[in-house]
Amino acid sequence: MCDFLAPSTLRQSYRGYKSTANTPFWGGSPDASPDTKSRTSKPKYVLSQKQREFLDGALRVNQAGELAATLIYKAQTPQVVRSHPHLRPLMKHMYDQEAGHFSTFNQMIAKHQIRPTAMYPIWQVAATFLGWSTGAMGREAAMACTEAVETEIGSHYNEQVREILSWQAEAESRGEELDDELKDMLVTFRRIRDEELEHLDHAVENDAKEARPYDPLVNIIRFGCRTAINISEKI
């Protein structure tokens, strides 16, 4: 289902993936050569087992979340633009950004050999149904869905950014620095968070709060997002 959204690396057997918790991909590995260490101005911050596990869960959740976002927009768009053709550029813009985010996290989990969530097929079906059903309810409901999803996702990215910033502060207190790849990851998380919050603003501007029934719809979707995040972090 929707294989065109996933690169070939994600259509392989999960046996090809292994956790970064057991593989020192992040900077500061004790196995780094003396020559590599000598070329840096500061010693690299070494991540703990718990921090490696955090990155495993973060990238797994982010990849799953961006998959869901692309499928929601894909299912919503035909119904929304049929009645509101002026929204076609906006829907395409938001979909294209989500597809870019999805591609980014596909590359990250493949590079760092992180197993995607085992719930991947279920999230595909659930996200497609959510997009289709809210699209069928009308423009306001579709936008309320975006508002609900992006509220939870934006908050989740904020938590990840704060966590990595705490590592950066700890590193600096020791006279160390984060690995360049981890610094780049922090920049990427911030950029994607800001783009997700941009989608939230677009949804509110397009009458998300006029959806009926607004509160039950938004609360159910937000609860579903939180549940999916918690499950995907671990499974």
PDB file of C-alpha atoms in Angstrom:
ATOM      1  CA  MET A   1       0.000   0.000   0.000  1.00  0.00           C
ATOM      2  CA  CYS A   2       1.349   3.413  -1.024  1.00  0.00           C
ATOM      3  CA  ASP A   3       4.791   1.952  -1.723  1.00  0.00           C
ATOM      4  CA  PHE A   4       5.648   4.954  -3.865  1.00  0.00           C
ATOM      5  CA  LEU A   5       5.940   7.007  -0.680  1.00  0.00           C
ATOM      6  CA  ALA A   6       8.700   4.829   0.747  1.00  0.00           C
ATOM      7  CA  PRO A   7      12.180   4.301  -0.711  1.00  0.00           C
ATOM      8  CA  SER A   8      13.421   0.823  -1.409  1.00  0.00           C
ATOM      9  CA  THR A   9      15.392   0.814   1.835  1.00  0.00           C
ATOM     10  CA  LEU A  10      12.118   0.842   3.779  1.00  0.00           C
ATOM     11  CA  ARG A  11      10.566  -1.929   1.717  1.00  0.00           C
ATOM     12  CA  GLN A  12      13.334  -4.300   2.705  1.00  0.00           C
ATOM     13  CA  SER A  13      12.997  -6.756   5.547  1.00  0.00           C
ATOM     14  CA  TYR A  14      13.417  -5.207   8.976  1.00  0.00           C
ATOM     15  CA  ARG A  15      16.217  -7.724   9.502  1.00  0.00           C
ATOM     16  CA  GLY A  16      18.484  -5.237   7.764  1.00  0.00           C
ATOM     17  CA  TYR A  17      18.118  -2.708  10.589  1.00  0.00           C
ATOM     18  CA  LYS A  18      19.759  -2.595  13.969  1.00  0.00           C
ATOM     19  CA  SER A  19      19.591  -0.105  16.793  1.00  0.00           C
ATOM     20  CA  THR A  20      22.029   2.769  17.264  1.00  0.00           C
ATOM     21  CA  ALA A  21      21.831   1.844  20.930  1.00  0.00           C
ATOM     22  CA  ASN A  22      24.213  -0.993  20.071  1.00  0.00           C
ATOM     23  CA  THR A  23      26.080   0.690  17.231  1.00  0.00           C
ATOM     24  CA  PRO A  24      28.234   3.811  17.859  1.00  0.00           C
ATOM     25  CA  PHE A  25      27.223   5.914  14.845  1.00  0.00           C
ATOM     26  CA  TRP A  26      27.087   9.157  16.795  1.00  0.00           C
ATOM     27  CA  GLY A  27      30.181  11.240  17.474  1.00  0.00           C
ATOM     28  CA  GLY A  28      32.480  10.562  20.362  1.00  0.00           C
ATOM     29  CA  SER A  29      32.669   6.826  19.807  1.00  0.00           C
ATOM     30  CA  PRO A  30      35.374   5.216  21.897  1.00  0.00           C
ATOM     31  CA  ASP A  31      36.401   3.445  18.689  1.00  0.00           C
ATOM     32  CA  ALA A  32      37.298   6.699  16.934  1.00  0.00           C
ATOM     33  CA  SER A  33      40.891   6.725  15.774  1.00  0.00           C
ATOM     34  CA  PRO A  34      43.473   8.989  17.481  1.00  0.00           C
ATOM     35  CA  ASP A  35      44.017  10.796  14.151  1.00  0.00           C
ATOM     36  CA  THR A  36      40.307  11.633  13.931  1.00  0.00           C
ATOM     37  CA  LYS A  37      40.254  12.946  17.483  1.00  0.00           C
ATOM     38  CA  SER A  38      43.368  15.055  16.966  1.00  0.00           C
ATOM     39  CA  ARG A  39      41.769  16.937  14.058  1.00  0.00           C
ATOM     40  CA  THR A  40      38.990  18.367  16.248  1.00  0.00           C
ATOM     41  CA  SER A  41      39.384  21.570  18.239  1.00  0.00           C
ATOM     42  CA  LYS A  42      37.491  20.074  21.183  1.00  0.00           C
ATOM     43  CA  PRO A  43      36.914  16.516  22.355  1.00  0.00           C
ATOM     44  CA  LYS A  44      33.612  15.071  21.214  1.00  0.00           C
ATOM     45  CA  TYR A  45      30.729  14.523  23.595  1.00  0.00           C
ATOM     46  CA  VAL A  46      30.080  10.796  24.082  1.00  0.00           C
ATOM     47  CA  LEU A  47      26.433   9.808  24.173  1.00  0.00           C
ATOM     48  CA  SER A  48      25.216   7.467  26.868  1.00  0.00           C
ATOM     49  CA  GLN A  49      23.229   4.323  26.176  1.00  0.00           C
ATOM     50  CA  LYS A  50      20.056   6.124  27.236  1.00  0.00           C
ATOM     51  CA  GLN A  51      20.768   9.014  24.862  1.00  0.00           C
ATOM     52  CA  ARG A  52      21.360   6.612  21.980  1.00  0.00           C
ATOM     53  CA  GLU A  53      18.050   4.949  22.750  1.00  0.00           C
ATOM     54  CA  PHE A  54      16.392   8.373  22.756  1.00  0.00           C
ATOM     55  CA  LEU A  55      17.697   9.022  19.234  1.00  0.00           C
ATOM     56  CA  ASP A  56      16.477   5.605  18.111  1.00  0.00           C
ATOM     57  CA  GLY A  57      12.977   6.386  19.317  1.00  0.00           C
ATOM     58  CA  ALA A  58      13.024   9.972  18.042  1.00  0.00           C
ATOM     59  CA  LEU A  59      13.971   9.046  14.485  1.00  0.00           C
ATOM     60  CA  ARG A  60      11.567   6.099  14.427  1.00  0.00           C
ATOM     61  CA  VAL A  61       8.663   8.312  15.570  1.00  0.00           C
ATOM     62  CA  ASN A  62       9.584  11.145  13.228  1.00  0.00           C
ATOM     63  CA  GLN A  63       9.717   8.859  10.209  1.00  0.00           C
ATOM     64  CA  ALA A  64       6.355   7.310  11.106  1.00  0.00           C
ATOM     65  CA  GLY A  65       4.793  10.708  11.764  1.00  0.00           C
ATOM     66  CA  GLU A  66       5.881  12.103   8.434  1.00  0.00           C
ATOM     67  CA  LEU A  67       4.564   9.011   6.673  1.00  0.00           C
ATOM     68  CA  ALA A  68       1.193   9.651   8.305  1.00  0.00           C
ATOM     69  CA  ALA A  69       1.234  13.323   7.335  1.00  0.00           C
ATOM     70  CA  THR A  70       1.827  12.584   3.653  1.00  0.00           C
ATOM     71  CA  LEU A  71      -1.000  10.046   3.614  1.00  0.00           C
ATOM     72  CA  ILE A  72      -3.419  12.393   5.403  1.00  0.00           C
ATOM     73  CA  TYR A  73      -2.823  15.172   2.877  1.00  0.00           C
ATOM     74  CA  LYS A  74      -2.952  12.744  -0.031  1.00  0.00           C
ATOM     75  CA  ALA A  75      -6.379  11.500   1.087  1.00  0.00           C
ATOM     76  CA  GLN A  76      -7.752  14.936   1.969  1.00  0.00           C
ATOM     77  CA  THR A  77      -6.654  16.906  -1.072  1.00  0.00           C
ATOM     78  CA  PRO A  78      -9.032  15.576  -3.785  1.00  0.00           C
ATOM     79  CA  GLN A  79     -12.072  16.166  -1.590  1.00  0.00           C
ATOM     80  CA  VAL A  80     -10.991  19.572  -0.312  1.00  0.00           C
ATOM     81  CA  VAL A  81      -9.990  21.054  -3.666  1.00  0.00           C
ATOM     82  CA  ARG A  82     -13.102  19.711  -5.384  1.00  0.00           C
ATOM     83  CA  SER A  83     -15.192  22.153  -3.351  1.00  0.00           C
ATOM     84  CA  HIS A  84     -12.484  24.750  -2.766  1.00  0.00           C
ATOM     85  CA  PRO A  85     -10.180  24.815  -5.813  1.00  0.00           C
ATOM     86  CA  HIS A  86      -8.390  27.911  -4.537  1.00  0.00           C
ATOM     87  CA  LEU A  87      -6.839  25.705  -1.815  1.00  0.00           C
ATOM     88  CA  ARG A  88      -5.027  23.464  -4.300  1.00  0.00           C
ATOM     89  CA  PRO A  89      -1.703  25.406  -4.071  1.00  0.00           C
ATOM     90  CA  LEU A  90      -1.821  25.381  -0.262  1.00  0.00           C
ATOM     91  CA  MET A  91      -2.604  21.665  -0.044  1.00  0.00           C
ATOM     92  CA  LYS A  92       0.184  20.916  -2.509  1.00  0.00           C
ATOM     93  CA  HIS A  93       2.611  23.133  -0.588  1.00  0.00           C
ATOM     94  CA  MET A  94       1.892  21.367   2.697  1.00  0.00           C
ATOM     95  CA  TYR A  95       2.021  17.918   1.083  1.00  0.00           C
ATOM     96  CA  ASP A  96       5.342  18.698  -0.628  1.00  0.00           C
ATOM     97  CA  GLN A  97       6.887  19.832   2.644  1.00  0.00           C
ATOM     98  CA  GLU A  98       5.689  16.680   4.417  1.00  0.00           C
ATOM     99  CA  ALA A  99       7.042  14.519   1.604  1.00  0.00           C
ATOM    100  CA  GLY A 100      10.401  16.270   2.011  1.00  0.00           C
ATOM    101  CA  HIS A 101      10.356  15.619   5.757  1.00  0.00           C
ATOM    102  CA  PHE A 102       9.495  11.972   5.134  1.00  0.00           C
ATOM    103  CA  SER A 103      12.388  11.611   2.710  1.00  0.00           C
ATOM    104  CA  THR A 104      14.755  13.188   5.240  1.00  0.00           C
ATOM    105  CA  PHE A 105      13.844  10.726   7.981  1.00  0.00           C
ATOM    106  CA  ASN A 106      13.852   7.780   5.594  1.00  0.00           C
ATOM    107  CA  GLN A 107      17.479   8.617   4.833  1.00  0.00           C
ATOM    108  CA  MET A 108      18.341   9.048   8.515  1.00  0.00           C
ATOM    109  CA  ILE A 109      16.910   5.751   9.696  1.00  0.00           C
ATOM    110  CA  ALA A 110      18.530   3.908   6.791  1.00  0.00           C
ATOM    111  CA  LYS A 111      21.904   5.570   7.407  1.00  0.00           C
ATOM    112  CA  HIS A 112      21.865   4.839  11.142  1.00  0.00           C
ATOM    113  CA  GLN A 113      20.321   1.389  10.692  1.00  0.00           C
ATOM    114  CA  ILE A 114      17.307   2.096  12.884  1.00  0.00           C
ATOM    115  CA  ARG A 115      14.395  -0.292  12.638  1.00  0.00           C
ATOM    116  CA  PRO A 116      11.209   1.479  11.493  1.00  0.00           C
ATOM    117  CA  THR A 117       8.187   1.028  13.705  1.00  0.00           C
ATOM    118  CA  ALA A 118       6.545  -2.373  13.473  1.00  0.00           C
ATOM    119  CA  MET A 119       3.245  -0.470  13.372  1.00  0.00           C
ATOM    120  CA  TYR A 120       4.098   0.952   9.946  1.00  0.00           C
ATOM    121  CA  PRO A 121       1.291  -0.884   8.030  1.00  0.00           C
ATOM    122  CA  ILE A 122      -1.303   0.042  10.659  1.00  0.00           C
ATOM    123  CA  TRP A 123      -0.300   3.710  10.616  1.00  0.00           C
ATOM    124  CA  GLN A 124      -0.624   3.671   6.825  1.00  0.00           C
ATOM    125  CA  VAL A 125      -4.245   2.530   7.039  1.00  0.00           C
ATOM    126  CA  ALA A 126      -5.094   4.780   9.996  1.00  0.00           C
ATOM    127  CA  ALA A 127      -3.607   7.916   8.421  1.00  0.00           C
ATOM    128  CA  THR A 128      -5.319   7.303   5.091  1.00  0.00           C
ATOM    129  CA  PHE A 129      -8.667   6.800   6.832  1.00  0.00           C
ATOM    130  CA  LEU A 130      -8.178   9.928   8.951  1.00  0.00           C
ATOM    131  CA  GLY A 131      -7.370  11.995   5.870  1.00  0.00           C
ATOM    132  CA  TRP A 132     -10.271  10.591   3.857  1.00  0.00           C
ATOM    133  CA  SER A 133     -12.842  10.939   6.651  1.00  0.00           C
ATOM    134  CA  THR A 134     -11.925  14.510   7.622  1.00  0.00           C
ATOM    135  CA  GLY A 135     -11.768  15.494   3.948  1.00  0.00           C
ATOM    136  CA  ALA A 136     -15.262  14.069   3.460  1.00  0.00           C
ATOM    137  CA  MET A 137     -16.483  16.139   6.410  1.00  0.00           C
ATOM    138  CA  GLY A 138     -15.439  19.319   4.628  1.00  0.00           C
ATOM    139  CA  ARG A 139     -12.704  21.935   4.462  1.00  0.00           C
ATOM    140  CA  GLU A 140     -13.082  23.017   8.078  1.00  0.00           C
ATOM    141  CA  ALA A 141     -12.752  19.467   9.406  1.00  0.00           C
ATOM    142  CA  ALA A 142      -9.729  18.823   7.196  1.00  0.00           C
ATOM    143  CA  MET A 143      -8.089  21.965   8.553  1.00  0.00           C
ATOM    144  CA  ALA A 144      -9.032  21.025  12.112  1.00  0.00           C
ATOM    145  CA  CYS A 145      -7.281  17.712  11.523  1.00  0.00           C
ATOM    146  CA  THR A 146      -4.157  19.572  10.420  1.00  0.00           C
ATOM    147  CA  GLU A 147      -4.377  21.829  13.465  1.00  0.00           C
ATOM    148  CA  ALA A 148      -4.669  18.854  15.830  1.00  0.00           C
ATOM    149  CA  VAL A 149      -1.890  16.810  14.228  1.00  0.00           C
ATOM    150  CA  GLU A 150       0.534  19.723  13.938  1.00  0.00           C
ATOM    151  CA  THR A 151      -0.094  20.811  17.529  1.00  0.00           C
ATOM    152  CA  GLU A 152       1.046  17.406  18.771  1.00  0.00           C
ATOM    153  CA  ILE A 153       3.866  17.012  16.249  1.00  0.00           C
ATOM    154  CA  GLY A 154       5.185  20.527  16.844  1.00  0.00           C
ATOM    155  CA  SER A 155       5.221  19.885  20.583  1.00  0.00           C
ATOM    156  CA  HIS A 156       7.018  16.578  20.052  1.00  0.00           C
ATOM    157  CA  TYR A 157       9.720  18.161  17.888  1.00  0.00           C
ATOM    158  CA  ASN A 158      10.143  20.843  20.544  1.00  0.00           C
ATOM    159  CA  GLU A 159      10.792  18.141  23.146  1.00  0.00           C
ATOM    160  CA  GLN A 160      13.435  16.567  20.906  1.00  0.00           C
ATOM    161  CA  VAL A 161      15.112  19.930  20.281  1.00  0.00           C
ATOM    162  CA  ARG A 162      15.172  20.706  24.012  1.00  0.00           C
ATOM    163  CA  GLU A 163      16.686  17.301  24.773  1.00  0.00           C
ATOM    164  CA  ILE A 164      19.530  17.711  22.281  1.00  0.00           C
ATOM    165  CA  LEU A 165      20.122  21.280  23.477  1.00  0.00           C
ATOM    166  CA  SER A 166      20.515  19.899  26.999  1.00  0.00           C
ATOM    167  CA  TRP A 167      23.219  17.568  25.672  1.00  0.00           C
ATOM    168  CA  GLN A 168      24.892  20.517  24.001  1.00  0.00           C
ATOM    169  CA  ALA A 169      24.877  22.482  27.264  1.00  0.00           C
ATOM    170  CA  GLU A 170      26.328  19.502  29.119  1.00  0.00           C
ATOM    171  CA  ALA A 171      29.024  19.106  26.481  1.00  0.00           C
ATOM    172  CA  GLU A 172      29.980  22.767  26.702  1.00  0.00           C
ATOM    173  CA  SER A 173      30.186  22.561  30.498  1.00  0.00           C
ATOM    174  CA  ARG A 174      32.786  19.799  30.026  1.00  0.00           C
ATOM    175  CA  GLY A 175      34.721  21.676  27.358  1.00  0.00           C
ATOM    176  CA  GLU A 176      33.422  19.243  24.730  1.00  0.00           C
ATOM    177  CA  GLU A 177      31.236  19.615  21.654  1.00  0.00           C
ATOM    178  CA  LEU A 178      28.529  17.646  19.908  1.00  0.00           C
ATOM    179  CA  ASP A 179      29.392  15.612  16.851  1.00  0.00           C
ATOM    180  CA  ASP A 180      28.821  17.562  13.610  1.00  0.00           C
ATOM    181  CA  GLU A 181      26.138  15.123  12.514  1.00  0.00           C
ATOM    182  CA  LEU A 182      24.231  15.643  15.734  1.00  0.00           C
ATOM    183  CA  LYS A 183      24.509  19.412  15.284  1.00  0.00           C
ATOM    184  CA  ASP A 184      23.084  19.042  11.782  1.00  0.00           C
ATOM    185  CA  MET A 185      20.291  16.886  13.166  1.00  0.00           C
ATOM    186  CA  LEU A 186      19.402  19.640  15.636  1.00  0.00           C
ATOM    187  CA  VAL A 187      19.184  22.149  12.782  1.00  0.00           C
ATOM    188  CA  THR A 188      16.998  19.736  10.795  1.00  0.00           C
ATOM    189  CA  PHE A 189      14.639  19.116  13.714  1.00  0.00           C
ATOM    190  CA  ARG A 190      14.223  22.870  14.228  1.00  0.00           C
ATOM    191  CA  ARG A 191      13.549  23.512  10.540  1.00  0.00           C
ATOM    192  CA  ILE A 192      10.970  20.732  10.286  1.00  0.00           C
ATOM    193  CA  ARG A 193       9.312  21.825  13.541  1.00  0.00           C
ATOM    194  CA  ASP A 194       8.929  25.357  12.170  1.00  0.00           C
ATOM    195  CA  GLU A 195       7.439  24.070   8.919  1.00  0.00           C
ATOM    196  CA  GLU A 196       4.962  21.912  10.842  1.00  0.00           C
ATOM    197  CA  LEU A 197       3.910  24.916  12.918  1.00  0.00           C
ATOM    198  CA  GLU A 198       3.508  26.870   9.683  1.00  0.00           C
ATOM    199  CA  HIS A 199       0.949  24.236   8.626  1.00  0.00           C
ATOM    200  CA  LEU A 200      -0.874  24.761  11.920  1.00  0.00           C
ATOM    201  CA  ASP A 201      -1.087  28.499  11.168  1.00  0.00           C
ATOM    202  CA  HIS A 202      -2.421  27.787   7.675  1.00  0.00           C
ATOM    203  CA  ALA A 203      -5.097  25.528   9.152  1.00  0.00           C
ATOM    204  CA  VAL A 204      -6.282  28.149  11.643  1.00  0.00           C
ATOM    205  CA  GLU A 205      -6.302  30.817   8.911  1.00  0.00           C
ATOM    206  CA  ASN A 206      -8.552  28.537   6.847  1.00  0.00           C
ATOM    207  CA  ASP A 207     -11.264  28.140   9.458  1.00  0.00           C
ATOM    208  CA  ALA A 208     -10.102  25.041  11.321  1.00  0.00           C
ATOM    209  CA  LYS A 209     -11.939  26.286  14.396  1.00  0.00           C
ATOM    210  CA  GLU A 210     -15.200  26.437  12.450  1.00  0.00           C
ATOM    211  CA  ALA A 211     -15.286  22.640  12.145  1.00  0.00           C
ATOM    212  CA  ARG A 212     -18.298  20.977  13.698  1.00  0.00           C
ATOM    213  CA  PRO A 213     -17.969  19.350  16.145  1.00  0.00           C
ATOM    214  CA  TYR A 214     -14.634  21.113  16.743  1.00  0.00           C
ATOM    215  CA  ASP A 215     -13.634  20.109  20.286  1.00  0.00           C
ATOM    216  CA  PRO A 216     -14.435  16.372  20.082  1.00  0.00           C
ATOM    217  CA  LEU A 217     -12.799  16.092  16.655  1.00  0.00           C
ATOM    218  CA  VAL A 218      -9.585  17.864  17.651  1.00  0.00           C
ATOM    219  CA  ASN A 219      -9.318  16.129  21.026  1.00  0.00           C
ATOM    220  CA  ILE A 220      -9.777  12.657  19.515  1.00  0.00           C
ATOM    221  CA  ILE A 221      -7.162  13.315  16.837  1.00  0.00           C
ATOM    222  CA  ARG A 222      -4.677  14.745  19.337  1.00  0.00           C
ATOM    223  CA  PHE A 223      -5.176  11.757  21.624  1.00  0.00           C
ATOM    224  CA  GLY A 224      -4.625   9.419  18.682  1.00  0.00           C
ATOM    225  CA  CYS A 225      -1.420  11.236  17.761  1.00  0.00           C
ATOM    226  CA  ARG A 226      -0.055  11.016  21.306  1.00  0.00           C
ATOM    227  CA  THR A 227      -0.900   7.325  21.448  1.00  0.00           C
ATOM    228  CA  ALA A 228       0.787   6.660  18.099  1.00  0.00           C
ATOM    229  CA  ILE A 229       3.900   8.562  19.230  1.00  0.00           C
ATOM    230  CA  ASN A 230       4.176   6.573  22.465  1.00  0.00           C
ATOM    231  CA  ILE A 231       3.717   3.255  20.662  1.00  0.00           C
ATOM    232  CA  SER A 232       6.116   4.058  17.820  1.00  0.00           C
ATOM    233  CA  GLU A 233       8.881   5.081  20.217  1.00  0.00           C
ATOM    234  CA  LYS A 234       8.974   1.563  21.610  1.00  0.00           C
ATOM    235  CA  ILE A 235       7.652  -0.803  18.945  1.00  0.00           C
TER     236      ILE A 235
END
